[in-house]
Coordinates of C-alpha atoms in Angstrom, one line a residue:
Chain A
X149 CA 0.0 0.2 -0.1
X150 CA 1.3 3.6 -0.9
X151 CA 1.4 5.7 1.8
X152 CA 3.1 9.5 2.1
X153 CA 3.6 11.1 5.0
X154 CA 4.4 14.9 5.3
X155 CA 6.0 16.6 8.6
X156 CA 7.5 19.5 9.2
X157 CA 4.4 22.2 9.4
X158 CA 4.0 24.9 12.1
X159 CA 3.7 28.3 12.7
X160 CA 6.8 30.5 11.4
X161 CA 7.0 34.2 11.3
X162 CA 7.5 36.4 7.8
X163 CA 11.0 35.9 6.7
X164 CA 11.6 32.8 8.4
X165 CA 12.5 29.1 7.2
X166 CA 10.5 25.6 7.5
X167 CA 11.7 22.3 5.7
X168 CA 9.0 19.9 5.0
X169 CA 9.6 16.2 4.6
X170 CA 7.2 13.6 3.1
X171 CA 8.4 9.8 4.1
X172 CA 7.2 7.5 1.3
X173 CA 6.4 3.8 1.3
X174 CA 4.9 0.8 -0.6
X175 CA 6.7 1.6 -4.1
X176 CA 9.5 2.0 -5.5
X177 CA 10.5 5.8 -4.7
X178 CA 13.2 6.4 -7.0
X179 CA 11.5 5.6 -10.1
X180 CA 8.9 8.1 -9.6
X181 CA 9.1 11.7 -9.9
X182 CA 7.6 13.6 -6.8
X183 CA 5.8 17.2 -6.3
X184 CA 4.7 19.3 -3.5
X185 CA 0.9 20.8 -4.0
X186 CA -0.1 23.5 -1.6
X187 CA -3.9 24.6 -0.9
X188 CA -4.3 28.1 1.1
X189 CA -7.2 28.0 3.6
X190 CA -10.7 27.9 1.7
X191 CA -8.5 28.1 -1.7
X192 CA -8.0 25.8 -4.6
X193 CA -4.8 23.6 -5.2
X194 CA -1.4 25.3 -6.3
X195 CA 1.4 23.3 -7.6
X196 CA 4.9 24.6 -6.1
X197 CA 7.5 22.0 -7.3
X198 CA 8.6 19.0 -8.6
X199 CA 11.7 16.7 -8.7
X200 CA 12.5 13.9 -11.0
X201 CA 13.0 10.2 -9.4
X202 CA 16.8 10.7 -9.7
X203 CA 16.9 14.1 -8.5
X204 CA 18.6 15.4 -11.1
X205 CA 15.8 17.8 -12.5
X206 CA 13.7 20.3 -10.7
X207 CA 10.9 22.7 -11.4
X208 CA 9.6 25.2 -9.7
X209 CA 6.4 27.8 -9.8
X210 CA 7.2 30.9 -10.2
X211 CA 5.4 32.1 -7.1
X212 CA 8.3 30.5 -5.2
X213 CA 11.2 30.2 -7.3
X214 CA 14.2 31.5 -5.8
X215 CA 12.9 31.0 -2.0
X216 CA 11.8 26.9 -1.9
X217 CA 14.3 24.2 -2.5
X218 CA 13.0 20.7 -3.4
X219 CA 15.4 17.6 -2.4
X220 CA 15.0 14.0 -2.0
X221 CA 17.0 11.2 -0.4
X222 CA 16.0 8.0 -2.3
X223 CA 18.2 6.1 0.4
X224 CA 15.9 7.0 3.0
X225 CA 12.8 7.3 0.8
X226 CA 12.1 11.0 1.5
X227 CA 11.0 14.2 0.0
X228 CA 12.0 17.6 1.0
X229 CA 10.7 21.2 0.6
X230 CA 13.2 23.6 1.9
X231 CA 11.3 26.9 2.4
X232 CA 13.2 30.1 3.0
X233 CA 11.9 34.0 3.2
X234 CA 8.5 32.7 4.2
X235 CA 5.3 35.2 3.4
X236 CA 2.1 35.2 4.5
X237 CA 0.7 34.3 1.3
X238 CA 2.9 31.0 1.8
X239 CA 0.3 30.0 4.7
X240 CA -1.3 26.7 3.0
X241 CA -1.7 23.1 3.6
X242 CA 1.4 21.5 2.0
X243 CA 0.6 18.1 0.2
X244 CA 3.5 15.8 -1.2
X245 CA 1.9 13.8 -4.2
X246 CA 3.5 10.7 -6.4
X247 CA 3.9 11.4 -10.1
X248 CA 2.8 9.0 -12.4
X249 CA 6.5 8.1 -14.0
X250 CA 10.1 8.9 -13.3
X251 CA 10.1 12.1 -14.8
X252 CA 7.6 15.0 -15.2
X253 CA 7.5 14.6 -19.0
X254 CA 6.7 11.0 -19.0
X255 CA 4.0 11.4 -16.6
X256 CA 4.9 12.6 -13.6
X257 CA 2.7 15.5 -14.0
X258 CA -0.3 13.2 -13.0
X259 CA -0.5 12.8 -8.8
X260 CA -1.7 9.2 -8.4
X261 CA -1.2 9.2 -4.6
X262 CA -1.5 12.1 -2.1
X263 CA -0.3 12.4 1.5
X264 CA -2.6 13.9 4.0
X265 CA -0.7 17.3 4.1
X266 CA 0.9 19.5 6.7
X267 CA -0.4 22.8 7.6
X268 CA 2.3 26.0 7.4
X269 CA 1.1 29.0 8.9
X270 CA 3.2 32.4 8.4
X271 CA 2.1 35.0 10.4
X272 CA 3.8 37.3 13.3
Chain B
X202 CA 1.3 30.4 -14.9
X203 CA -2.1 31.5 -15.2
X204 CA -4.5 29.1 -13.4
X205 CA -7.0 27.5 -15.6
X206 CA -10.5 28.4 -15.7
X207 CA -13.2 26.5 -14.2
X208 CA -16.8 27.3 -13.4
X209 CA -17.2 27.8 -9.3
X210 CA -19.8 25.7 -9.3
X211 CA -22.4 23.2 -11.2
X212 CA -25.3 20.8 -9.6
X213 CA -27.5 17.8 -10.7
X214 CA -30.0 15.9 -9.5
X215 CA -29.0 12.0 -8.4
X216 CA -29.0 10.2 -11.8
X217 CA -28.5 13.0 -13.7
X218 CA -25.1 14.0 -15.9
X219 CA -23.0 17.1 -15.3
X220 CA -20.2 18.5 -17.3
X221 CA -17.3 20.3 -15.5
X222 CA -15.1 22.5 -18.5
X223 CA -11.6 23.3 -17.9
X224 CA -10.4 26.2 -20.4
X225 CA -6.6 26.9 -20.6
X226 CA -4.7 28.0 -23.6
X227 CA -2.7 27.0 -26.7
X228 CA 0.4 27.1 -24.0
X229 CA -1.3 24.2 -22.0
X230 CA -4.3 22.6 -22.4
X231 CA -4.2 22.8 -26.4
X232 CA -0.9 21.8 -26.7
X233 CA -0.6 18.5 -24.7
X234 CA -2.8 15.5 -23.9
X235 CA -1.3 15.8 -20.3
X236 CA -4.7 17.0 -18.5
X237 CA -5.6 15.3 -15.3
X238 CA -8.9 15.6 -13.2
X239 CA -9.0 15.3 -9.4
X240 CA -12.1 15.2 -6.7
X241 CA -11.4 16.6 -3.5
X242 CA -14.3 15.7 -0.6
X243 CA -14.2 18.4 2.3
X244 CA -11.6 17.9 4.8
X245 CA -9.8 15.2 2.7
X246 CA -6.5 14.8 0.2
X247 CA -7.3 15.2 -3.7
X248 CA -7.7 12.0 -5.8
X249 CA -6.9 11.6 -9.1
X250 CA -10.0 10.8 -11.2
X251 CA -8.8 11.1 -14.8
X252 CA -5.4 11.2 -16.4
X253 CA -4.1 12.4 -20.1
X254 CA -7.5 13.7 -20.8
X255 CA -9.6 10.7 -20.8
X256 CA -7.9 7.6 -19.0
X257 CA -9.3 6.5 -15.5
X258 CA -7.0 5.1 -12.9
X259 CA -8.3 1.5 -11.8
X260 CA -10.9 2.0 -9.2
X261 CA -12.6 5.1 -10.5
X262 CA -16.2 4.5 -11.9
X263 CA -17.1 4.3 -15.4
X264 CA -19.3 7.1 -14.8
X265 CA -16.2 9.6 -14.8
X266 CA -15.3 10.2 -18.3
X267 CA -13.1 13.2 -19.5
X268 CA -12.6 14.8 -23.2
X269 CA -10.6 17.8 -24.8
X270 CA -11.5 20.1 -27.7
X271 CA -8.9 22.6 -28.6
X272 CA -8.0 24.9 -25.6
X273 CA -10.7 23.7 -23.3
X274 CA -11.2 20.0 -21.3
X275 CA -14.0 18.5 -19.6
X276 CA -14.8 16.1 -17.2
X277 CA -18.4 14.4 -17.2
X278 CA -19.8 12.4 -14.4
X279 CA -22.9 10.1 -15.3
X280 CA -25.7 8.5 -13.4
X281 CA -24.9 11.2 -10.4
X282 CA -24.4 9.8 -6.9
X283 CA -24.5 12.0 -3.6
X284 CA -21.0 10.6 -2.8
X285 CA -19.8 12.6 -5.8
X286 CA -20.5 15.8 -4.5
X287 CA -17.0 17.3 -4.0
X288 CA -14.7 20.1 -5.0
X289 CA -13.3 19.2 -8.5
X290 CA -9.7 20.6 -10.1
X291 CA -8.2 20.0 -13.4
X292 CA -4.6 20.3 -14.0
X293 CA -2.2 20.7 -17.1
X294 CA 1.4 20.0 -17.9
X295 CA 3.2 22.7 -19.8
X296 CA 7.0 22.6 -20.2
X297 CA 8.5 22.1 -17.2
X298 CA 5.6 23.2 -15.0
X299 CA 2.3 22.3 -14.2
X300 CA -0.9 24.9 -13.5
X301 CA -4.4 23.5 -12.0
X302 CA -7.7 25.0 -12.3
X303 CA -9.6 27.0 -9.7
X304 CA -11.6 24.2 -8.6
X305 CA -15.7 23.6 -9.1
X306 CA -18.0 22.7 -6.4
X307 CA -20.5 19.9 -7.3
X308 CA -23.6 19.9 -5.4
X309 CA -25.7 17.1 -5.8
X310 CA -29.3 18.3 -5.5

């Protein structure tokens, strides 16, 4: 059974940093691209970032480019999102999502499994 | 990376059919057959319902179908059931990026 378990969310002040983690199990982690998708309270889904199965290719939404860094440790079956220079508008539930293939272009753009999400609140 | 355009809400009675549209541009929906649809009941994580415009993952009822014409993709739900009440989101892949629609709330009357 595929499981994705996010952690690391919490309350942080504007300008602060936070690192999210997503522990994966039930599939060959290194064979699939992974993404982070967020959802602000009462709002829709917003794609944040993606990484290929090998970790060699990374992609970012314009809204987070230069502030967030996605990475993965395939030996630990874990996906990360390092978030710096956080803003109030980054407040959201952050989901990690498994792509359908090893790279985005090959099918990593469809998310067949999602975690339950972790809440990040940016406020003073 | 502008969001895809979806109607804010649709509704239908049990047994009826509803269609949710998702309009993008020639740079995203119109250029790639890489449109997905997700269902999100309140308080839960999204669930993949359709991928690559019209393909259903295993376990998704065949009451759910997808199509595309030009820059607009559509999700049709036939034989509406009370359990279909949820928010629905489309997404599209566009060279090295992704975009979601704003979401559509489906109400089963």
